[in-house]
Amino acid sequence: KKKIAVMTSGGDSPGMNSAVRAVVRAGIYYGCDVYAVYEGYEGLLKGGDLLKKMEWQDVRGWLSEGGTLIGTARCMEFRERWGRKQAAGNLIREGIDALVVCGGDGSLTGADLFRSEWPSLVKELVEDGTFTEEQVEPYKNLTIVGLVGSIDNDMSGTDSTIGAYSALERICEMVDYIDATAKSHSRAFVVEVMGRHCGWLALMAGIATAADYIFIPERAAPSGEWQKELQRVCQAHREKGRRNNTVIVAEGALDDKLNPITSEQVKDALIELGLDTKITTLGHVQRGGTAVAHDRWLATLQGVDAVKAVLEMTPDTPSPLIGILENKIIRMPLMESVKLTKSVADAIEHKDFDKAISLRDSEFIELYENFIST
Ligand code: F6P
C-alpha cells in the first residue's frame, strides 16, 4: 500500500487546508495511506506525533478554514544535511516514500534537494547502523510533488498560487474601507501590501480599486523623479474631482537604483503636495481568514492531481509542480518553474526591468498605467 505524506511549509496561505483535504481524500480514494506532517519540515525532523495518519473524516469542514490546520514553519534545520538525514529516517520509520509539499519556491526547492539526496541519505543511515539493508530495501527513491501555496503569486509557470486571490480579495475590501474614510476627510492614504519581491498583489489591487498610483518591484520607479510623477498624477485626479487618493506600495517596491521605496517616503511626497496623508500597513490580515472560492477549487483540483502524479511517477520523472495555465491544471518540472522564478529576481538585480515586466504580468501593468494611473 502506497503511503503518502502531505505537508504545508513556509508562510501559510488561504486554501492550504483545501489542498491537504484533497490530498487526504484523493489518497484514500486511490487506496493509499495518507499522513499529515504537522509543523512543516520541523515535523519531518522530529517525527513521532507530528506524523499523523489521516482518515476521511479528519479533514471534514476544512474547506472554509483559514491558515493551515496542520501548522507550518520556516525550518532552518531542514536546510542542513543532518536535518534532512533525520527527516529521511523518520519517513522510513513510518514507511513513507512520497511527499506532497504545499509551499513557496524556497520550500519546494528544499523538497527537490531532499529527493535528489535521498539515495545517499539512505546509504548513510545504513552505514551508521540506523537501519539494515533489508529495512531500507523498499525505500530506494523518494517521490516529491509540489503545490504552490503562497499569497504572493510569485511562482513562474503557473497563473495563480493557492492563496493569492484570497489575499487580493482581502486587500480590496480593506482599500474600500479606507477609501470611505479617506473621501470623508479628503485625505490621501498610502496602503502597504505584502508580496515579498513580487508586485502582483499591489498591481491587481491597484486595478481592482482604481488606486491613483502603485509602486511594485518589477516597474522600478525612476530614482529622484518618482515623487514629482506621483504628485502630478494625484493632483490630476484631484482636478478631475476625486476627493481622496490611494497609493498602493508593495513591500518589495524599489527605485531603479534598487533602493527600497518606503511608505514613509511616499507619504512625505504626498504631504509635500499639501495632502493630509496617512499610512495603513495591512500586514497579516491579508494572509489570514477563509479562502475565496477560487483558492478552494484550485487547491482541491491540484491536490487531487498531486495524488495522481505520485501514483504515476517513476524514479526518473523530474519532481513535478502542479500549476494552472489558462484554466487547465498542469504539471511542470518543479525546478524549471523555480529557475524561471529566479530569472525575474535576476533581471531586477541586473536592473533589466523590461525583462522583469515581460516575465510577469506585462499586460496588466500596461492596462494599469494607460487607463487608471494616467
Ligand atoms: O510569502 C508570504 C509572505 O506573507 C510575504 O508576502 C511576506 O513578505 C512574508 O510572507 C511575511 O512573513 P512572516 O509571516 O514570517 O512575517
Short mmCIF file of C-alpha atoms and ligand atoms in Angstrom, two decimals:
data_model
loop_
_atom_site.label_atom_id
_atom_site.label_comp_id
_atom_site.label_asym_id
_atom_site.label_seq_id
_atom_site.Cartn_x
_atom_site.Cartn_y
_atom_site.Cartn_z
CA LYS A 1 0.00 0.00 0.00
CA LYS A 2 1.41 3.38 -1.02
CA LYS A 3 1.99 5.75 1.90
CA ILE A 4 1.85 9.44 1.07
CA ALA A 5 2.60 12.31 3.42
CA VAL A 6 1.26 15.82 2.88
CA MET A 7 2.62 18.95 4.49
CA THR A 8 2.44 22.74 4.35
CA SER A 9 5.57 24.84 4.58
CA GLY A 10 6.65 28.49 4.63
CA GLY A 11 4.11 31.28 5.15
CA ASP A 12 0.56 29.96 5.48
CA SER A 13 -1.92 30.86 2.76
CA PRO A 14 -5.71 30.57 2.48
CA GLY A 15 -6.57 27.38 0.63
CA MET A 16 -3.80 25.26 2.14
CA ASN A 17 -6.43 23.38 4.15
CA SER A 18 -8.35 22.64 0.97
CA ALA A 19 -5.15 21.26 -0.55
CA VAL A 20 -4.46 19.00 2.44
CA ARG A 21 -8.07 17.85 2.47
CA ALA A 22 -7.93 16.98 -1.24
CA VAL A 23 -4.67 15.03 -0.89
CA VAL A 24 -6.03 13.10 2.11
CA ARG A 25 -9.29 12.20 0.43
CA ALA A 26 -7.92 11.53 -3.05
CA GLY A 27 -5.18 9.41 -1.48
CA ILE A 28 -7.70 7.33 0.45
CA TYR A 29 -9.91 7.10 -2.66
CA TYR A 30 -6.98 5.66 -4.64
CA GLY A 31 -6.23 3.11 -1.91
CA CYS A 32 -3.24 4.81 -0.23
CA ASP A 33 -2.46 5.54 3.41
CA VAL A 34 -2.15 9.29 3.87
CA TYR A 35 -0.18 11.03 6.62
CA ALA A 36 -0.15 14.67 7.57
CA VAL A 37 3.18 16.15 8.59
CA TYR A 38 2.48 18.73 11.30
CA GLU A 39 4.56 21.95 11.63
CA GLY A 40 6.16 21.85 8.17
CA TYR A 41 9.68 20.47 7.83
CA GLU A 42 10.04 20.64 11.59
CA GLY A 43 7.53 17.77 11.75
CA LEU A 44 9.65 15.71 9.38
CA LEU A 45 12.70 16.30 11.53
CA LYS A 46 11.01 15.48 14.81
CA GLY A 47 8.72 12.69 13.55
CA GLY A 48 6.66 10.86 16.21
CA ASP A 49 3.34 12.55 16.91
CA LEU A 50 3.98 15.12 14.21
CA LEU A 51 3.45 12.44 11.55
CA LYS A 52 -0.22 11.57 11.83
CA LYS A 53 -2.21 9.09 9.76
CA MET A 54 -5.29 10.82 8.42
CA GLU A 55 -8.75 9.41 7.94
CA TRP A 56 -11.51 10.66 5.64
CA GLN A 57 -13.35 12.40 8.48
CA ASP A 58 -10.23 14.12 9.86
CA VAL A 59 -10.46 16.80 7.19
CA ARG A 60 -14.20 17.41 7.36
CA GLY A 61 -15.04 21.12 7.24
CA TRP A 62 -11.52 22.16 6.22
CA LEU A 63 -12.55 23.98 3.02
CA SER A 64 -13.74 27.01 4.94
CA GLU A 65 -10.90 27.18 7.48
CA GLY A 66 -8.20 29.86 7.12
CA GLY A 67 -4.48 29.37 7.65
CA THR A 68 -3.16 25.82 7.76
CA LEU A 69 -4.58 23.47 10.37
CA ILE A 70 -1.56 21.14 10.23
CA GLY A 71 0.75 24.04 11.03
CA THR A 72 3.72 25.39 9.16
CA ALA A 73 7.19 26.71 9.91
CA ARG A 74 10.20 28.26 8.26
CA CYS A 75 12.57 25.48 9.35
CA MET A 76 16.30 26.27 9.39
CA GLU A 77 17.43 22.75 10.33
CA PHE A 78 15.99 21.27 7.12
CA ARG A 79 18.44 23.49 5.22
CA GLU A 80 21.23 21.44 6.76
CA ARG A 81 22.12 17.97 5.51
CA TRP A 82 21.97 16.47 9.01
CA GLY A 83 18.40 17.76 9.29
CA ARG A 84 17.40 16.15 6.02
CA LYS A 85 19.04 12.88 7.11
CA GLN A 86 16.99 12.92 10.30
CA ALA A 87 13.86 13.59 8.22
CA ALA A 88 14.67 10.67 5.91
CA GLY A 89 15.00 8.39 8.95
CA ASN A 90 11.59 9.43 10.26
CA LEU A 91 9.91 8.84 6.90
CA ILE A 92 11.44 5.39 6.54
CA ARG A 93 10.38 4.53 10.11
CA GLU A 94 6.75 5.27 9.10
CA GLY A 95 7.16 3.56 5.73
CA ILE A 96 6.53 6.77 3.77
CA ASP A 97 8.25 7.37 0.44
CA ALA A 98 6.07 10.03 -1.20
CA LEU A 99 5.70 13.62 -0.07
CA VAL A 100 3.30 16.29 -1.30
CA VAL A 101 4.58 19.70 -0.24
CA CYS A 102 2.41 22.82 -0.39
CA GLY A 103 4.56 25.92 -0.02
CA GLY A 104 6.51 28.65 -1.75
CA ASP A 105 9.56 28.32 -4.00
CA GLY A 106 12.01 28.00 -1.08
CA SER A 107 10.06 25.11 0.46
CA LEU A 108 9.72 23.37 -2.90
CA THR A 109 13.39 23.76 -3.76
CA GLY A 110 14.20 22.18 -0.38
CA ALA A 111 11.89 19.29 -1.23
CA ASP A 112 13.56 18.69 -4.58
CA LEU A 113 17.01 18.73 -2.96
CA PHE A 114 15.75 16.22 -0.38
CA ARG A 115 14.67 13.93 -3.20
CA SER A 116 17.96 14.15 -5.06
CA GLU A 117 19.92 13.44 -1.88
CA TRP A 118 17.60 10.65 -0.76
CA PRO A 119 19.69 7.63 -2.01
CA SER A 120 22.83 8.95 -0.32
CA LEU A 121 20.94 9.80 2.89
CA VAL A 122 19.53 6.27 3.00
CA LYS A 123 23.01 4.85 2.39
CA GLU A 124 24.35 6.85 5.34
CA LEU A 125 21.50 5.66 7.54
CA VAL A 126 22.54 2.09 6.79
CA GLU A 127 26.24 2.81 7.26
CA ASP A 128 25.71 4.33 10.70
CA GLY A 129 23.58 1.38 11.76
CA THR A 130 20.21 3.20 11.98
CA PHE A 131 18.67 0.71 9.52
CA THR A 132 19.65 -2.57 7.90
CA GLU A 133 19.86 -3.09 4.13
CA GLU A 134 16.63 -5.12 4.30
CA GLN A 135 14.79 -2.38 6.13
CA VAL A 136 15.61 0.28 3.54
CA GLU A 137 15.16 -2.02 0.55
CA PRO A 138 11.60 -0.75 -0.26
CA TYR A 139 12.68 2.92 0.08
CA LYS A 140 15.21 3.37 -2.70
CA ASN A 141 13.55 6.53 -4.01
CA LEU A 142 11.54 9.40 -2.65
CA THR A 143 8.66 10.87 -4.66
CA ILE A 144 8.10 14.60 -4.34
CA VAL A 145 5.18 16.59 -5.74
CA GLY A 146 4.85 20.35 -5.26
CA LEU A 147 1.75 22.50 -4.81
CA VAL A 148 2.32 26.24 -4.70
CA GLY A 149 0.78 27.78 -1.61
CA SER A 150 1.61 31.46 -1.28
CA ILE A 151 -0.31 34.71 -1.20
CA ASP A 152 2.45 36.38 -3.24
CA ASN A 153 1.63 34.76 -6.63
CA ASP A 154 5.33 34.87 -7.34
CA MET A 155 5.85 31.44 -8.93
CA SER A 156 6.50 31.44 -12.67
CA GLY A 157 4.82 28.88 -14.88
CA THR A 158 1.51 28.91 -13.06
CA ASP A 159 -1.21 31.56 -13.35
CA SER A 160 -2.10 31.63 -9.69
CA THR A 161 -0.77 30.24 -6.45
CA ILE A 162 -3.04 28.89 -3.73
CA GLY A 163 -3.99 31.85 -1.53
CA ALA A 164 -3.21 34.75 -3.84
CA TYR A 165 -6.82 35.53 -4.79
CA SER A 166 -7.93 35.36 -1.15
CA ALA A 167 -5.28 37.88 -0.11
CA LEU A 168 -6.19 40.07 -3.07
CA GLU A 169 -9.85 39.97 -2.08
CA ARG A 170 -8.95 40.96 1.48
CA ILE A 171 -6.76 43.85 0.27
CA CYS A 172 -9.52 45.19 -1.98
CA GLU A 173 -12.03 45.01 0.85
CA MET A 174 -9.64 46.93 3.13
CA VAL A 175 -8.92 49.55 0.48
CA ASP A 176 -12.68 50.04 0.02
CA TYR A 177 -12.99 50.66 3.77
CA ILE A 178 -10.06 53.07 3.71
CA ASP A 179 -11.47 54.90 0.67
CA ALA A 180 -14.71 55.60 2.53
CA THR A 181 -12.98 57.35 5.42
CA ALA A 182 -10.45 58.98 3.08
CA LYS A 183 -13.23 60.52 0.96
CA SER A 184 -14.96 61.81 4.07
CA HIS A 185 -11.83 63.76 5.08
CA SER A 186 -10.46 64.44 1.59
CA ARG A 187 -7.36 62.54 2.61
CA ALA A 188 -4.64 60.57 0.88
CA PHE A 189 -3.74 57.06 2.04
CA VAL A 190 -0.63 55.04 1.44
CA VAL A 191 -1.56 51.36 1.70
CA GLU A 192 1.32 48.94 2.07
CA VAL A 193 0.69 45.38 0.94
CA MET A 194 2.67 42.14 1.11
CA GLY A 195 4.13 40.16 -1.77
CA ARG A 196 7.78 39.91 -0.81
CA HIS A 197 9.72 40.55 -4.08
CA CYS A 198 6.63 40.35 -6.27
CA GLY A 199 4.22 43.16 -7.17
CA TRP A 200 1.23 41.04 -8.19
CA LEU A 201 -0.91 41.80 -5.12
CA ALA A 202 -0.22 45.55 -5.38
CA LEU A 203 -0.82 45.62 -9.13
CA MET A 204 -4.06 43.64 -9.11
CA ALA A 205 -5.36 45.56 -6.09
CA GLY A 206 -4.46 48.79 -7.90
CA ILE A 207 -6.57 47.76 -10.88
CA ALA A 208 -9.43 46.43 -8.79
CA THR A 209 -9.72 49.53 -6.58
CA ALA A 210 -8.60 52.14 -9.14
CA ALA A 211 -5.78 53.29 -6.89
CA ASP A 212 -4.14 56.52 -8.08
CA TYR A 213 -0.64 55.08 -8.12
CA ILE A 214 1.20 51.88 -7.28
CA PHE A 215 4.81 51.00 -6.54
CA ILE A 216 5.99 47.50 -7.45
CA PRO A 217 9.47 45.96 -7.67
CA GLU A 218 9.18 44.97 -11.36
CA ARG A 219 8.36 48.51 -12.55
CA ALA A 220 11.15 50.25 -10.65
CA ALA A 221 10.36 53.94 -10.18
CA PRO A 222 12.86 56.47 -11.56
CA SER A 223 15.02 57.45 -8.64
CA GLY A 224 14.79 61.11 -7.61
CA GLU A 225 11.93 61.68 -10.08
CA TRP A 226 9.12 59.41 -8.93
CA GLN A 227 7.98 61.92 -6.30
CA LYS A 228 7.14 64.53 -8.99
CA GLU A 229 5.34 61.96 -11.15
CA LEU A 230 3.32 60.69 -8.18
CA GLN A 231 2.37 64.26 -7.29
CA ARG A 232 1.38 65.03 -10.89
CA VAL A 233 -0.92 62.01 -11.12
CA CYS A 234 -2.57 62.59 -7.72
CA GLN A 235 -3.03 66.28 -8.50
CA ALA A 236 -4.57 65.46 -11.90
CA HIS A 237 -7.06 63.09 -10.25
CA ARG A 238 -8.00 65.75 -7.70
CA GLU A 239 -8.57 68.23 -10.53
CA LYS A 240 -10.95 65.72 -12.12
CA GLY A 241 -12.96 65.77 -8.91
CA ARG A 242 -11.53 62.92 -6.87
CA ARG A 243 -11.87 63.57 -3.13
CA ASN A 244 -9.25 61.08 -1.98
CA ASN A 245 -6.04 59.49 -3.15
CA THR A 246 -4.94 55.88 -2.68
CA VAL A 247 -1.40 54.82 -3.31
CA ILE A 248 -0.56 51.12 -3.01
CA VAL A 249 3.02 50.26 -2.14
CA ALA A 250 4.27 46.69 -2.48
CA GLU A 251 6.52 45.80 0.43
CA GLY A 252 9.29 44.97 -2.07
CA ALA A 253 8.96 48.22 -4.09
CA LEU A 254 12.22 49.60 -5.48
CA ASP A 255 13.55 52.53 -7.42
CA ASP A 256 15.70 51.97 -10.49
CA LYS A 257 18.87 52.13 -8.39
CA LEU A 258 17.42 49.26 -6.34
CA ASN A 259 16.79 51.41 -3.27
CA PRO A 260 13.64 50.40 -1.40
CA ILE A 261 10.68 52.74 -1.76
CA THR A 262 9.07 53.01 1.63
CA SER A 263 5.56 54.02 2.60
CA GLU A 264 7.10 56.86 4.66
CA GLN A 265 8.83 58.28 1.57
CA VAL A 266 5.60 58.07 -0.40
CA LYS A 267 3.71 59.76 2.42
CA ASP A 268 6.30 62.59 2.51
CA ALA A 269 5.83 63.20 -1.23
CA LEU A 270 2.06 63.43 -0.79
CA ILE A 271 2.37 65.77 2.18
CA GLU A 272 4.64 67.96 0.05
CA LEU A 273 1.71 68.20 -2.37
CA GLY A 274 -0.37 69.52 0.50
CA LEU A 275 -2.39 66.38 1.11
CA ASP A 276 -3.42 65.23 4.57
CA THR A 277 -1.85 61.76 4.34
CA LYS A 278 -1.97 58.58 6.45
CA ILE A 279 -0.29 55.20 6.11
CA THR A 280 -2.03 51.85 6.58
CA THR A 281 0.15 48.76 6.57
CA LEU A 282 -2.23 45.86 6.03
CA GLY A 283 0.15 43.21 7.41
CA HIS A 284 -1.08 39.75 8.21
CA VAL A 285 -4.82 40.48 7.88
CA GLN A 286 -4.28 39.98 4.16
CA ARG A 287 -2.92 36.47 4.75
CA GLY A 288 -5.40 35.19 7.28
CA GLY A 289 -9.09 34.42 7.03
CA THR A 290 -11.02 31.99 4.91
CA ALA A 291 -10.16 31.22 1.31
CA VAL A 292 -12.21 32.62 -1.56
CA ALA A 293 -13.90 30.12 -3.88
CA HIS A 294 -11.08 30.37 -6.43
CA ASP A 295 -8.48 29.17 -3.94
CA ARG A 296 -10.75 26.40 -2.65
CA TRP A 297 -11.35 24.84 -6.04
CA LEU A 298 -7.79 25.46 -7.23
CA ALA A 299 -6.37 23.70 -4.17
CA THR A 300 -8.89 20.88 -4.46
CA LEU A 301 -8.20 20.14 -8.13
CA GLN A 302 -4.46 20.47 -7.62
CA GLY A 303 -4.49 18.27 -4.50
CA VAL A 304 -6.26 15.52 -6.42
CA ASP A 305 -3.78 15.84 -9.28
CA ALA A 306 -0.87 15.70 -6.84
CA VAL A 307 -2.00 12.26 -5.69
CA LYS A 308 -2.39 11.11 -9.30
CA ALA A 309 1.12 12.42 -10.03
CA VAL A 310 2.53 10.48 -7.07
CA LEU A 311 0.96 7.29 -8.40
CA GLU A 312 2.14 7.87 -11.98
CA MET A 313 5.72 8.95 -11.30
CA THR A 314 8.79 6.81 -11.94
CA PRO A 315 12.20 7.39 -10.30
CA ASP A 316 13.27 9.21 -13.47
CA THR A 317 10.36 11.67 -13.58
CA PRO A 318 11.55 15.13 -12.51
CA SER A 319 9.65 16.31 -9.42
CA PRO A 320 6.51 17.96 -10.76
CA LEU A 321 4.85 21.16 -9.69
CA ILE A 322 1.09 21.20 -10.08
CA GLY A 323 0.06 24.52 -11.62
CA ILE A 324 -2.77 26.12 -13.56
CA LEU A 325 -2.41 27.61 -17.02
CA GLU A 326 -5.33 29.09 -18.94
CA ASN A 327 -7.79 27.32 -16.68
CA LYS A 328 -6.22 23.87 -17.04
CA ILE A 329 -4.48 22.08 -14.21
CA ILE A 330 -0.96 21.34 -15.46
CA ARG A 331 2.22 19.65 -14.29
CA MET A 332 5.64 21.09 -14.97
CA PRO A 333 9.09 20.20 -13.69
CA LEU A 334 9.32 21.93 -10.33
CA MET A 335 12.91 23.08 -10.83
CA GLU A 336 12.06 24.60 -14.23
CA SER A 337 9.48 26.75 -12.54
CA VAL A 338 11.90 27.68 -9.72
CA LYS A 339 14.53 28.62 -12.35
CA LEU A 340 12.06 30.82 -14.23
CA THR A 341 11.04 32.48 -10.97
CA LYS A 342 14.68 33.15 -10.16
CA SER A 343 15.20 34.75 -13.57
CA VAL A 344 12.75 37.52 -12.59
CA ALA A 345 14.78 38.23 -9.44
CA ASP A 346 17.99 38.17 -11.51
CA ALA A 347 16.52 40.61 -14.06
CA ILE A 348 15.63 43.03 -11.25
CA GLU A 349 19.04 42.61 -9.68
CA HIS A 350 20.64 43.48 -13.03
CA LYS A 351 18.27 46.42 -13.43
CA ASP A 352 16.75 44.86 -16.54
CA PHE A 353 13.24 45.96 -15.61
CA ASP A 354 11.77 45.46 -19.10
CA LYS A 355 12.71 41.81 -18.84
CA ALA A 356 11.31 41.57 -15.31
CA ILE A 357 8.00 43.01 -16.50
CA SER A 358 7.87 40.75 -19.56
CA LEU A 359 8.32 37.73 -17.29
CA ARG A 360 5.49 38.86 -15.06
CA ASP A 361 2.12 40.46 -15.81
CA SER A 362 3.10 42.94 -18.53
CA GLU A 363 -0.41 43.30 -19.96
CA PHE A 364 -1.85 44.18 -16.55
CA ILE A 365 0.93 46.68 -15.88
CA GLU A 366 0.19 48.34 -19.25
CA LEU A 367 -3.53 48.38 -18.54
CA TYR A 368 -2.96 49.99 -15.15
CA GLU A 369 -0.58 52.62 -16.49
CA ASN A 370 -2.63 53.54 -19.55
CA PHE A 371 -6.14 53.55 -18.16
CA ILE A 372 -6.02 54.01 -14.41
CA SER A 373 -2.91 55.82 -13.28
CA THR A 374 -2.95 58.47 -16.02
O1 F6P B 1 5.36 34.82 1.44
C1 F6P B 1 4.23 35.25 2.12
C2 F6P B 1 4.50 36.47 2.97
O2 F6P B 1 3.30 36.84 3.57
C3 F6P B 1 5.14 37.63 2.22
O3 F6P B 1 4.21 38.37 1.48
C4 F6P B 1 5.77 38.39 3.37
O4 F6P B 1 6.88 39.12 2.92
C5 F6P B 1 6.18 37.31 4.33
O5 F6P B 1 5.42 36.16 3.98
C6 F6P B 1 5.97 37.64 5.78
O6 F6P B 1 6.47 36.62 6.54
P1 F6P B 1 6.20 36.43 8.10
O7 F6P B 1 4.78 35.98 8.27
O8 F6P B 1 7.17 35.39 8.51
O9 F6P B 1 6.41 37.76 8.72
#
